[in-house]
Amino acid sequence: MPHLLTTDASFSSKQELLDLNDSLENVAGLSLETPSPEESPDGSTGNGALDLDLPSPTTDTAQTKVFLNGKLESQHGADDLCGIKFVPKETEDLCGWGALKPRCIQVFNTPKWVLFFLCVASFLQGMIINGFINTVITSIERRFDLRSYQSGLIASSYDIACCICLSFVSYFGGTGHKPKWLGWGVVVIAIGSLVFALPHFTTESYKATMSEQTGLCSANQTAPCEESTSSLSNYMYVFMLGQFLHGIGATPLYTLGVTYLDENVKSSYAPVYIGIFYTSAIIGPAAGYLLGGLFLNMFTEFHETTLTPEDPLWVGAWWIGFLGGGAAALLVALPILGYPRQLPGSQRYVAMRVSEAYQIKDSSQETDPQFGKSIKDMPRSMLLLLKNPTFIFLCLAGATEANLVAGVSTFGPKFLESQFNLSASEAATMFGYMVVPAGGGGTFMGGYIIKKLNLRCGGIIKFCLLCTVVSLLAIFIFLIHCPNLPMAGVTDPYLGGPASDGPLNLTAFCNSECNCVREFYNPVCGDDGYMYYSPCHAGCSTVDQTLSQAGKKVYYDCSCVFRNLSSVPGGAVSGKCSSSCEQMPVFMVFFFVAMLFTLLSSIPALTATLRCVPDKQKSFALGIQWIIIRALGAIPGPITFGSVIDNSCMLWQDQCGEQGSCYLYENSTMGVYTLTAGVIYKVLGSFFFFMALMLYKRPGSPPSSSGNTDNGEAGESDPPVKDIPPEMLCSINTKL
């Protein structure tokens, strides 16, 4: 029986291409007619029809006959599936906007240029949301009188929006025009960035001054605990709206963007493309940290001020990055919106792809061309995914890895700062230097290795399991810790004063007349090698700007500081004391290895997810996976790690009687707690990858079969023979 095939059809699997009897019989327009063996090869066609002779088992399959608008053409090429040459219509698969499809821009209508623009979009998304937001959150708190829990709500608004939109966007976007979903998503990100910067332009100019005598030993110390009548904290809702728009706009990027790349390149190249895509998303936050730090060194109002970046009241130009990032996002959205539903030649790649989806008894979704195009099919799609144990365990493994990555990303700089006595900027810079090569290199290399070894789904899961085990061994480096520096009144009693009464006593005979308050935390290092809570708690009565050392203030006449245990008051320098611990190089090497192998499995795990689900469910499966990863990993990860680390706190901030953030941690306890959390997550991740491998059923193999190889040259078989029409079976086998 003849099979009609229009070039307007979009194929998502080889089965869908080959099952022509049920789904494409009544399609009109430019068509391909395949005569049966009993019919003459010279069968007539309708107007505008494409008439091809399918080769018999003895026919030379390298030759292709194409009738285009009544003209016979002969084509030769090994890439043509069963002698079929896909001939698009004049305007099909061209890039452009509506009726505007100029020839000069068609040079960009390739997978490489799609990858470039998506990489720019993911770079901007990472720079704005994971870079700028984390960098400026402290400045926003100071400028708009926000509490820590309010800034936490602002940060969480992004993930909340993603979780709400993921199922809708991935389900309907997966069967829709993906570039349009992606382009409008980038536009929404741009709008969210502009909204986030809006409070700077709708508030009065920021004015703040700070007396040089603040924090010194004086009888006039007062606590800054007066109730604020400012309504600036209401801008929290504007920031939440900006973050919510960020979440909505970023939702299509890592679901539809990944599937669009996967559908338009050869399956062996897909991991490399996806790896490059995710690498740009990791480099983005690093750029955000660097640029954000540069902007914060400028005063927010662009006019001269007596404040310096080291002053507690300093507010940097936090808003510049959001304006620049929003404008750049608008520019990159324009070319993305112009791409077609599928790139030229992509049908051939999809048709030649061998299905590796987990085999479910109810596989009617493979042969129903309308499946997944209605919201009524969503429950059934969800049920089919829940019946796929490989997909479920890959999602759980991704959630445990995301939990660990999110926690370490949030508190990694704080860990380095506490363990090795670094400043906040030094710890952030050191952490950034590790994230770029470990994160970017690991993400890219993971995709490259999968492509180089040409691994199938089972082999990819084995690779993920191996990486998880190696990172589990490397994470034991958290047992290394440096001893805490002595701090008067916290780790050790004051010299020349009474022993500390309990775990914390910042008042001694030497500073009892200074009326020091806990709200002014400004650590100084005394000449005696001890660290003090503030110049006031060190008993310092004078500061001399002319004696500054490397930009640090010098205090003297400090009644609690004694040089060489003498009774002569000594001096102090602003900042923490330097540490003599030399274990940081060893720690950094093993920590780098742990991060590298953790992120080395990210792209392979994503590739395995795309391979173990049917082609029609790829976008929806990625959406569900991201919901699970965010709900069980990215959102609770920082909260869990924060709670674990807070248990090792020795000195809490005092905000007018309320407990604030932690100033000083007990290093050994902090290392043990962090190691415990890391080992638990890594063991769970290894278990989930192992279960995903054990429960994976290769297509076309009996349930008990386990001897097939997982590389691309041999092993996992093609889809079951019964899915292929009999008259096409022989020629298919000769080509694949």
XYZ file of C-alpha atoms in Angstrom:
736
model
C 0.000 0.000 0.000
C 1.365 3.435 -0.826
C 2.613 5.576 2.036
C 2.336 9.367 1.757
C 4.849 11.491 3.588
C 4.940 15.294 3.588
C 8.047 17.252 4.348
C 6.014 19.326 6.772
C 5.937 16.415 9.169
C 8.194 16.668 12.193
C 9.601 13.315 13.264
C 10.583 12.700 16.856
C 11.620 9.070 16.506
C 12.429 6.417 13.927
C 9.243 4.569 14.798
C 7.204 7.670 14.061
C 8.903 8.037 10.681
C 8.407 4.400 9.747
C 4.864 3.931 11.005
C 3.399 5.536 7.913
C 0.290 3.378 7.612
C -1.500 4.820 10.641
C -0.348 8.402 10.950
C 0.515 9.856 7.542
C -1.833 8.223 5.086
C -4.128 11.194 4.623
C -1.579 13.999 4.630
C -1.886 16.359 1.682
C 0.617 18.622 0.015
C 4.173 17.851 -1.010
C 4.399 14.105 -0.541
C 6.535 11.044 -1.004
C 4.943 7.955 -2.581
C 6.420 4.551 -1.879
C 5.000 1.815 -4.104
C 4.595 -1.663 -2.744
C 6.633 -4.526 -4.241
C 3.672 -5.566 -6.402
C 3.155 -2.106 -7.907
C 5.069 -0.603 -10.760
C 7.888 1.746 -9.738
C 6.538 4.207 -12.261
C 3.312 4.788 -10.383
C 1.699 8.109 -10.993
C 1.602 10.858 -8.427
C -0.633 13.778 -7.675
C 0.232 17.397 -8.153
C 3.351 18.389 -6.360
C 4.000 14.805 -5.254
C 7.366 13.285 -4.593
C 7.654 9.760 -6.016
C 10.396 7.461 -4.744
C 11.111 3.812 -5.354
C 11.991 1.994 -2.157
C 14.742 -0.498 -3.000
C 14.047 -4.173 -2.762
C 16.471 -6.392 -0.821
C 18.541 -6.730 -4.013
C 18.345 -3.115 -5.071
C 21.288 -0.737 -4.709
C 20.323 1.341 -1.709
C 22.844 4.068 -2.455
C 20.734 5.455 -5.310
C 17.880 7.813 -4.585
C 15.244 8.902 -7.082
C 13.500 12.160 -6.330
C 10.546 13.606 -8.190
C 10.246 17.259 -7.269
C 7.437 19.155 -9.011
C 7.329 16.515 -11.739
C 11.087 16.369 -12.399
C 13.117 13.244 -11.797
C 16.439 13.638 -9.985
C 18.928 10.976 -8.918
C 20.713 11.415 -5.604
C 23.527 9.368 -4.141
C 24.482 9.467 -0.477
C 25.018 7.121 2.395
C 23.196 9.396 4.809
C 19.823 8.980 3.076
C 17.680 6.599 5.055
C 16.526 3.702 2.841
C 17.079 5.772 -0.277
C 14.815 8.550 0.995
C 16.039 12.076 0.372
C 14.307 14.767 2.438
C 13.578 17.711 0.127
C 12.172 20.714 1.967
C 9.862 23.269 0.445
C 11.257 26.688 -0.447
C 10.281 28.398 2.802
C 10.495 25.416 5.138
C 13.056 25.449 7.953
C 14.284 28.946 7.114
C 15.152 31.301 9.941
C 13.491 34.672 10.166
C 10.643 36.537 11.750
C 7.217 35.936 10.210
C 7.340 36.689 6.491
C 10.765 38.302 6.855
C 13.273 35.564 5.964
C 16.213 37.258 4.199
C 18.773 35.022 2.525
C 21.696 36.805 4.166
C 20.804 35.425 7.632
C 20.371 31.797 6.526
C 24.071 31.240 7.195
C 23.148 31.318 10.911
C 20.526 28.573 10.447
C 22.825 25.799 11.720
C 23.151 23.869 15.009
C 26.426 25.626 15.813
C 24.831 29.067 15.708
C 21.848 27.830 17.708
C 24.319 26.558 20.290
C 26.095 29.934 20.291
C 22.967 31.978 20.978
C 21.703 29.521 23.598
C 25.117 29.633 25.283
C 24.935 33.429 25.424
C 21.441 33.178 26.918
C 22.502 30.625 29.546
C 25.622 32.698 30.318
C 23.478 35.774 30.960
C 21.005 33.773 33.038
C 23.791 32.371 35.214
C 25.517 35.736 35.503
C 22.345 37.570 36.564
C 20.656 35.024 38.828
C 23.517 32.979 40.246
C 26.146 35.721 40.089
C 24.757 39.207 40.594
C 22.007 38.181 43.024
C 24.398 36.381 45.382
C 26.930 39.203 45.153
C 24.625 42.142 45.879
C 22.271 40.592 48.427
C 24.200 42.114 51.362
C 24.133 45.577 49.778
C 20.406 45.271 49.126
C 19.803 44.330 52.762
C 21.732 47.389 53.916
C 20.143 49.784 51.396
C 16.523 48.733 51.879
C 16.549 47.720 55.566
C 15.915 44.051 54.877
C 16.376 41.188 57.315
C 18.097 37.936 56.424
C 14.855 35.975 56.171
C 13.496 38.598 53.744
C 16.528 38.253 51.491
C 15.999 34.490 51.712
C 12.455 34.943 50.391
C 13.827 37.004 47.509
C 16.308 34.273 46.583
C 13.684 31.513 46.878
C 11.214 33.304 44.580
C 13.250 32.151 41.575
C 13.017 28.448 42.407
C 9.355 28.745 43.372
C 8.530 30.236 39.964
C 10.501 27.486 38.219
C 8.658 24.724 40.064
C 5.282 26.263 39.221
C 6.015 26.683 35.512
C 8.158 23.640 34.719
C 5.418 21.080 34.096
C 3.351 23.461 31.947
C 6.264 24.781 29.874
C 7.959 21.431 29.345
C 4.725 19.654 28.379
C 3.262 22.171 25.927
C 6.598 23.599 24.817
C 7.824 20.095 24.022
C 5.190 19.757 21.269
C 5.220 23.426 20.296
C 7.615 25.807 18.600
C 10.623 25.496 20.910
C 12.632 28.523 19.660
C 9.662 30.817 20.280
C 9.276 29.472 23.823
C 13.008 29.951 24.360
C 13.118 33.439 22.874
C 10.177 34.759 24.859
C 11.642 33.167 27.972
C 14.832 35.193 27.496
C 12.672 38.310 27.045
C 10.993 37.602 30.393
C 14.439 37.226 32.010
C 15.350 40.655 30.642
C 12.148 42.193 32.011
C 12.813 40.576 35.401
C 16.307 42.114 35.507
C 14.959 45.573 34.738
C 12.277 45.173 37.420
C 14.943 44.076 39.927
C 16.929 47.274 39.300
C 13.816 49.485 39.468
C 13.970 50.313 43.245
C 17.216 52.212 42.756
C 15.437 54.741 40.528
C 12.260 55.067 42.603
C 13.879 55.831 45.965
C 15.647 58.895 47.304
C 19.415 59.154 47.114
C 21.319 57.101 49.648
C 23.098 59.262 52.223
C 25.193 57.805 55.010
C 28.103 59.002 57.094
C 30.147 57.259 59.744
C 32.157 58.853 62.516
C 35.762 57.750 62.942
C 35.100 57.423 66.687
C 32.411 54.753 66.192
C 33.408 51.515 67.911
C 36.127 52.937 70.162
C 36.235 52.684 73.943
C 33.975 55.516 75.066
C 31.395 56.273 77.696
C 28.895 57.402 75.035
C 28.306 54.106 73.237
C 24.685 53.600 72.187
C 23.167 50.618 70.470
C 21.592 51.249 67.040
C 18.331 49.570 67.992
C 15.871 52.357 67.420
C 12.807 51.281 65.473
C 13.083 52.356 61.868
C 10.143 54.247 60.412
C 11.382 53.673 56.857
C 9.133 51.873 54.401
C 12.056 50.785 52.236
C 11.583 47.176 53.317
C 8.398 47.076 51.234
C 10.611 46.982 48.147
C 11.143 43.345 49.048
C 8.036 42.580 46.985
C 9.516 44.328 43.932
C 12.650 42.215 44.245
C 10.511 39.094 44.635
C 8.607 40.013 41.462
C 11.886 40.414 39.570
C 13.091 37.031 40.794
C 9.738 35.440 39.948
C 10.062 36.730 36.376
C 13.623 35.397 36.292
C 12.293 31.960 37.242
C 9.538 32.016 34.620
C 11.933 33.075 31.874
C 14.632 30.548 32.752
C 12.221 27.601 32.779
C 12.326 26.874 29.001
C 16.100 27.381 28.785
C 17.225 24.159 30.474
C 14.332 21.970 29.311
C 13.322 22.993 25.783
C 16.796 24.306 24.989
C 18.374 20.942 25.764
C 15.808 18.967 23.755
C 16.051 21.393 20.811
C 19.796 20.795 20.650
C 19.335 17.045 21.069
C 16.790 16.875 18.229
C 18.825 18.851 15.711
C 22.227 17.149 15.886
C 23.458 13.602 15.562
C 22.920 11.603 18.727
C 26.676 11.078 19.108
C 27.279 14.847 19.092
C 24.398 15.743 21.411
C 26.387 15.280 24.679
C 29.099 17.643 23.420
C 26.592 20.313 22.437
C 24.730 19.985 25.740
C 28.026 20.003 27.643
C 29.095 23.272 26.007
C 25.649 24.712 26.735
C 25.861 23.882 30.438
C 29.496 24.999 30.637
C 28.454 28.508 29.630
C 25.820 28.405 32.363
C 28.546 27.644 34.916
C 30.946 30.308 33.626
C 28.144 32.874 33.873
C 28.056 32.981 37.707
C 31.845 33.351 37.808
C 31.570 36.398 35.555
C 28.737 37.657 37.758
C 30.915 37.423 40.854
C 33.783 39.278 39.187
C 31.659 42.022 37.628
C 29.453 42.281 40.708
C 32.488 42.791 42.910
C 33.737 45.476 40.527
C 30.395 47.318 40.599
C 30.194 47.122 44.405
C 33.455 49.060 44.640
C 31.583 52.029 43.122
C 29.274 54.021 45.365
C 25.623 53.456 44.542
C 24.853 57.130 43.855
C 27.911 57.908 41.675
C 28.896 60.939 43.747
C 31.750 61.545 46.137
C 31.393 60.228 49.660
C 33.536 60.008 52.751
C 32.754 56.308 53.077
C 35.070 53.579 51.826
C 34.117 50.026 50.724
C 35.374 48.731 54.087
C 32.890 50.854 56.062
C 29.805 49.060 57.429
C 27.462 51.649 55.845
C 28.921 51.417 52.325
C 26.450 50.476 49.570
C 27.902 49.701 46.164
C 26.343 50.176 42.731
C 24.386 46.919 42.927
C 21.944 47.850 40.162
C 24.348 48.295 37.221
C 24.701 44.594 36.488
C 20.942 44.075 36.206
C 20.544 46.917 33.719
C 23.394 45.644 31.561
C 22.311 42.011 31.816
C 18.696 42.856 30.978
C 19.698 44.848 27.883
C 21.980 42.027 26.691
C 19.203 39.468 27.203
C 16.840 41.500 25.013
C 19.428 41.532 22.235
C 20.087 37.778 22.308
C 16.354 36.978 22.394
C 15.880 38.421 18.897
C 17.908 35.802 16.947
C 16.533 32.939 19.064
C 12.970 33.956 18.174
C 13.869 33.727 14.478
C 14.824 30.051 14.383
C 12.460 27.502 12.797
C 10.692 24.669 14.561
C 13.430 22.345 13.324
C 16.730 23.020 11.594
C 17.405 21.938 8.001
C 18.421 18.282 7.841
C 17.323 17.482 11.378
C 14.683 14.975 10.211
C 17.412 12.711 8.891
C 19.190 12.662 12.284
C 15.979 11.915 14.156
C 14.935 9.215 11.711
C 18.278 7.410 11.904
C 18.393 7.518 15.713
C 18.007 4.192 17.470
C 15.569 4.235 20.360
C 17.118 3.542 23.768
C 13.987 4.271 25.803
C 13.110 2.036 28.720
C 10.681 -0.579 27.443
C 7.199 -0.373 28.976
C 4.481 -2.874 28.242
C 2.058 -0.117 27.290
C 3.920 1.492 24.403
C 0.905 2.840 22.523
C 2.270 6.355 22.910
C 4.938 5.435 20.375
C 2.399 4.799 17.593
C -0.173 7.472 18.436
C 0.856 10.613 16.512
C -1.541 12.798 18.510
C -0.245 11.691 21.904
C 1.104 14.560 23.975
C -0.646 17.365 22.092
C -3.543 17.758 24.508
C -3.638 18.583 28.179
C -5.764 15.457 28.636
C -2.652 13.392 27.877
C -0.641 14.952 30.726
C -1.763 12.460 33.433
C -0.990 9.573 31.120
C 2.414 11.058 30.287
C 3.141 11.391 33.976
C 2.057 7.790 34.582
C 4.353 6.525 31.827
C 7.288 8.355 33.406
C 6.451 6.950 36.823
C 6.508 3.450 35.288
C 10.083 4.091 34.149
C 12.289 3.166 37.156
C 15.475 4.217 35.367
C 14.083 7.725 34.918
C 12.905 7.884 38.552
C 16.271 6.823 39.989
C 18.152 9.194 37.671
C 15.952 12.010 38.997
C 16.664 11.001 42.598
C 20.402 10.780 41.877
C 20.262 14.237 40.315
C 18.434 15.569 43.372
C 21.085 14.270 45.784
C 23.884 15.686 43.631
C 22.049 19.019 43.330
C 21.549 19.071 47.088
C 25.287 18.750 47.624
C 26.267 21.181 44.853
C 23.775 23.827 46.011
C 24.910 23.530 49.616
C 28.623 23.660 48.818
C 28.117 26.528 46.357
C 26.331 28.558 49.014
C 28.599 27.807 51.965
C 31.874 26.874 50.241
C 33.319 30.394 50.515
C 32.229 30.556 54.155
C 33.966 27.213 54.827
C 37.228 28.494 53.304
C 36.894 31.780 55.170
C 36.497 30.030 58.517
C 38.961 27.176 58.078
C 41.862 29.183 56.661
C 41.069 32.578 58.180
C 40.529 34.363 54.879
C 38.592 37.541 54.296
C 35.204 37.268 52.604
C 36.563 38.640 49.321
C 39.615 36.346 49.409
C 37.447 33.283 50.099
C 35.006 34.185 47.313
C 37.851 34.760 44.855
C 39.568 31.491 45.799
C 36.304 29.600 45.475
C 35.628 31.220 42.101
C 39.038 30.159 40.811
C 38.098 26.550 41.595
C 34.546 26.706 40.249
C 35.533 27.842 36.756
C 38.007 25.026 35.891
C 36.282 22.322 37.946
C 32.721 23.238 37.028
C 33.240 24.387 33.467
C 35.899 21.798 32.667
C 34.005 18.947 34.313
C 30.754 19.818 32.566
C 32.369 20.039 29.141
C 34.589 16.974 29.592
C 31.627 14.872 30.711
C 29.847 15.458 27.415
C 33.045 15.031 25.407
C 33.894 11.691 27.032
C 30.425 10.329 26.282
C 30.797 11.362 22.663
C 34.365 10.049 22.387
C 33.518 6.647 23.863
C 30.197 6.599 21.985
C 28.425 5.215 25.039
C 24.824 4.088 25.027
C 22.414 4.636 27.892
C 23.648 1.761 30.067
C 27.286 2.728 29.644
C 26.485 6.350 30.467
C 24.898 5.357 33.778
C 27.972 3.250 34.614
C 30.155 6.290 33.942
C 27.994 8.410 36.285
C 28.301 5.751 38.989
C 32.095 5.700 38.625
C 32.340 9.509 38.917
C 30.144 9.513 42.027
C 32.296 6.887 43.752
C 35.518 8.801 42.980
C 34.066 12.060 44.310
C 32.874 10.177 47.420
C 36.469 9.182 48.182
C 37.783 12.705 47.547
C 35.208 14.325 49.825
C 36.921 12.879 52.907
C 39.304 15.844 52.564
C 36.847 17.693 54.837
C 38.507 15.863 57.729
C 41.390 18.320 57.320
C 40.889 21.459 59.371
C 42.928 24.267 60.864
C 42.740 25.182 64.548
C 40.756 28.253 65.497
C 42.700 31.445 66.125
C 42.492 32.540 69.757
C 39.772 35.141 70.333
C 39.524 36.928 73.666
C 36.313 36.122 75.461
C 35.279 33.432 72.990
C 37.915 30.700 72.658
C 40.150 31.978 75.462
C 39.689 34.252 78.491
C 40.993 37.808 78.471
C 44.636 38.207 79.511
C 44.860 39.914 82.869
C 41.162 39.444 83.505
C 38.851 36.854 85.034
C 38.186 33.608 83.269
C 35.238 33.576 80.911
C 32.017 32.777 82.676
C 30.486 30.235 80.351
C 31.166 29.816 76.651
C 31.039 33.549 75.868
C 32.086 36.552 77.971
C 33.247 39.616 76.047
C 33.440 41.859 79.118
C 36.565 41.975 81.331
C 38.166 44.387 83.794
C 40.106 46.051 80.981
C 37.016 47.072 78.983
C 34.307 47.245 81.651
C 34.273 51.076 81.498
C 34.008 51.253 77.721
C 30.270 50.468 77.519
C 30.857 48.260 74.463
C 27.810 46.978 72.562
C 27.480 43.676 70.716
C 25.864 45.329 67.676
C 29.211 46.786 66.497
C 31.195 43.771 65.249
C 34.519 44.923 63.849
C 37.273 42.359 64.654
C 40.817 43.570 65.288
C 44.098 41.725 65.778
C 46.089 42.772 68.815
C 49.856 42.906 69.189
C 49.585 39.927 71.553
C 48.295 37.652 68.748
C 44.736 37.558 70.079
C 41.685 38.572 68.082
C 39.115 40.888 69.662
C 35.430 41.414 68.927
C 35.899 45.127 68.192
C 38.321 47.977 69.006
C 36.068 48.787 71.949
C 36.318 45.236 73.328
C 40.108 45.506 72.969
C 39.960 48.702 75.065
C 41.332 50.877 72.231
C 40.679 54.581 72.697
C 42.411 56.111 69.669
C 42.618 55.466 65.943
C 45.275 57.037 63.749
C 44.583 57.095 60.017
C 48.160 58.175 59.259
C 49.529 54.871 60.602
C 47.445 52.674 58.318
C 49.004 49.380 57.232
C 47.983 48.106 53.789
C 44.706 50.009 53.954
C 43.880 48.806 57.480
C 43.208 51.106 60.405
C 45.664 51.114 63.308
C 44.410 51.450 66.884
C 46.504 52.081 69.974
C 46.145 52.716 73.691
C 44.308 49.373 73.877
C 43.925 48.506 77.570
C 43.221 44.806 76.944
C 46.228 44.230 74.686
C 49.584 43.603 76.330
C 52.893 43.391 74.514
C 54.968 40.425 75.667
C 52.770 40.016 78.774
C 53.889 43.441 80.028
C 51.603 45.993 81.623
C 52.118 48.495 78.793
C 48.956 48.832 76.619
C 49.545 47.702 73.089
C 47.931 48.358 69.745
C 45.709 46.542 67.261
C 45.056 46.444 63.509
C 41.619 46.162 61.930
C 40.776 42.746 60.557
C 41.398 39.169 61.597
C 44.794 37.815 62.579
C 46.711 35.829 59.980
C 46.786 32.065 60.245
C 49.892 29.889 60.213
C 47.980 26.822 58.990
C 49.625 25.349 55.872
C 47.059 22.696 54.976
C 45.149 24.820 52.469
C 47.045 23.631 49.319
C 46.298 19.967 50.084
C 42.681 20.771 50.847
C 42.249 22.756 47.635
C 43.650 19.943 45.478
C 41.304 17.266 46.834
C 38.365 19.662 46.961
C 39.000 20.420 43.280
C 38.962 16.683 42.494
C 35.675 16.228 44.374
C 34.054 19.116 42.486
C 35.465 17.983 39.139
C 34.095 14.435 39.356
C 30.798 15.638 40.781
C 30.200 17.905 37.788
C 31.822 15.431 35.382
C 28.705 13.277 35.710
C 26.179 16.111 35.221
C 25.950 16.064 31.413
C 26.165 12.239 31.169
C 23.296 11.965 33.671
C 21.267 14.427 31.618
C 22.072 12.513 28.440
C 20.994 9.251 30.069
C 17.682 10.889 31.006
C 17.113 11.934 27.386
C 17.935 8.419 26.178
C 15.820 6.417 28.624
C 12.506 8.126 27.816
C 10.512 8.107 24.541
C 11.313 10.936 22.147
C 7.872 12.493 22.522
C 8.352 12.791 26.273
C 11.860 14.269 26.368
C 10.840 17.847 27.126
C 8.194 16.797 29.629
C 10.623 14.362 31.294
C 13.234 17.105 31.673
C 10.590 19.368 33.181
C 9.573 16.751 35.727
C 13.232 16.023 36.473
C 13.941 19.697 37.112
C 10.951 19.893 39.449
C 12.287 16.932 41.428
C 15.826 18.328 41.438
C 14.677 21.737 42.643
C 12.124 20.455 45.150
C 14.423 17.813 46.660
C 17.828 19.304 45.861
C 18.359 22.952 44.949
C 15.807 24.406 47.376
C 16.476 22.324 50.531
C 20.229 21.956 49.855
C 21.350 25.351 51.180
C 18.844 25.112 54.035
C 20.140 21.689 55.069
C 23.786 22.670 54.821
C 23.111 25.925 56.617
C 21.425 24.125 59.501
C 24.268 21.615 59.751
C 26.963 24.292 59.687
C 25.110 26.515 62.172
C 25.462 23.749 64.747
C 29.194 24.509 64.825
C 28.754 28.248 65.487
C 30.586 29.692 68.518
C 29.721 33.389 68.185
C 26.363 34.664 66.964
C 25.456 38.133 65.794
C 23.323 40.100 68.252
C 20.650 42.181 66.489
C 19.094 44.094 69.361
C 18.465 40.954 71.378
C 17.674 38.769 68.353
C 20.073 36.158 67.013
C 21.459 37.016 63.593
C 24.142 35.371 61.465
C 27.178 33.510 62.751
C 30.475 35.365 63.158
C 32.775 32.531 64.249
C 32.654 28.754 63.738
C 34.434 25.930 65.526
C 36.575 24.609 62.675
C 36.868 20.924 63.613
C 33.139 20.570 64.279
C 32.336 22.396 61.067
C 34.527 20.013 59.059
C 32.995 16.900 60.611
C 29.426 18.087 60.036
C 30.164 19.062 56.432
C 31.830 15.692 55.789
C 28.854 13.839 57.280
C 26.386 15.647 55.033
C 28.598 15.131 51.972
C 29.078 11.405 52.578
C 25.331 10.862 53.062
C 24.511 12.594 49.773
C 27.259 10.799 47.857
C 26.266 7.365 49.173
C 22.649 8.031 48.234
C 23.704 9.247 44.787
C 25.783 6.118 44.195
C 22.874 3.925 45.290
C 20.420 5.690 42.966
C 22.754 5.436 39.959
C 23.288 1.740 40.739
C 19.531 1.091 40.877
C 18.994 3.029 37.635
C 21.555 0.772 35.947
C 20.160 -2.458 37.369
C 16.559 -1.677 36.423
C 17.281 -0.359 32.935
C 15.750 -2.508 30.190
C 17.393 -2.146 26.817
C 14.972 -1.999 23.857
C 14.584 -5.211 21.935
C 16.273 -7.354 24.598
C 14.653 -9.879 26.975
C 14.378 -8.836 30.637
C 17.113 -11.252 31.678
C 19.588 -10.095 29.033
C 22.596 -8.367 30.473
C 25.433 -9.278 28.159
C 25.113 -6.550 25.544
C 27.833 -3.982 25.336
C 27.067 -0.361 26.038
C 29.204 1.278 23.376
C 27.982 2.578 20.065
C 29.578 0.049 17.757
C 27.620 -2.965 18.932
C 25.342 -4.157 21.617
C 21.977 -2.571 22.195
C 19.726 -3.576 19.354
C 17.391 -1.584 17.193
C 13.705 -1.167 18.069
C 11.569 -4.296 17.866
C 11.033 -5.601 14.343
C 7.239 -5.591 14.710
C 7.236 -1.779 14.822
C 8.602 -1.548 11.261
C 6.325 -2.012 8.217
C 7.208 -5.270 6.404
C 7.767 -3.651 3.021
C 10.474 -1.374 4.527
C 12.193 -3.933 6.757
C 14.826 -5.164 4.352
C 16.005 -1.764 3.203
C 16.091 -0.446 6.761
C 18.365 -3.277 7.873
C 20.718 -2.682 4.987
C 21.200 0.943 5.977
C 21.458 0.777 9.787
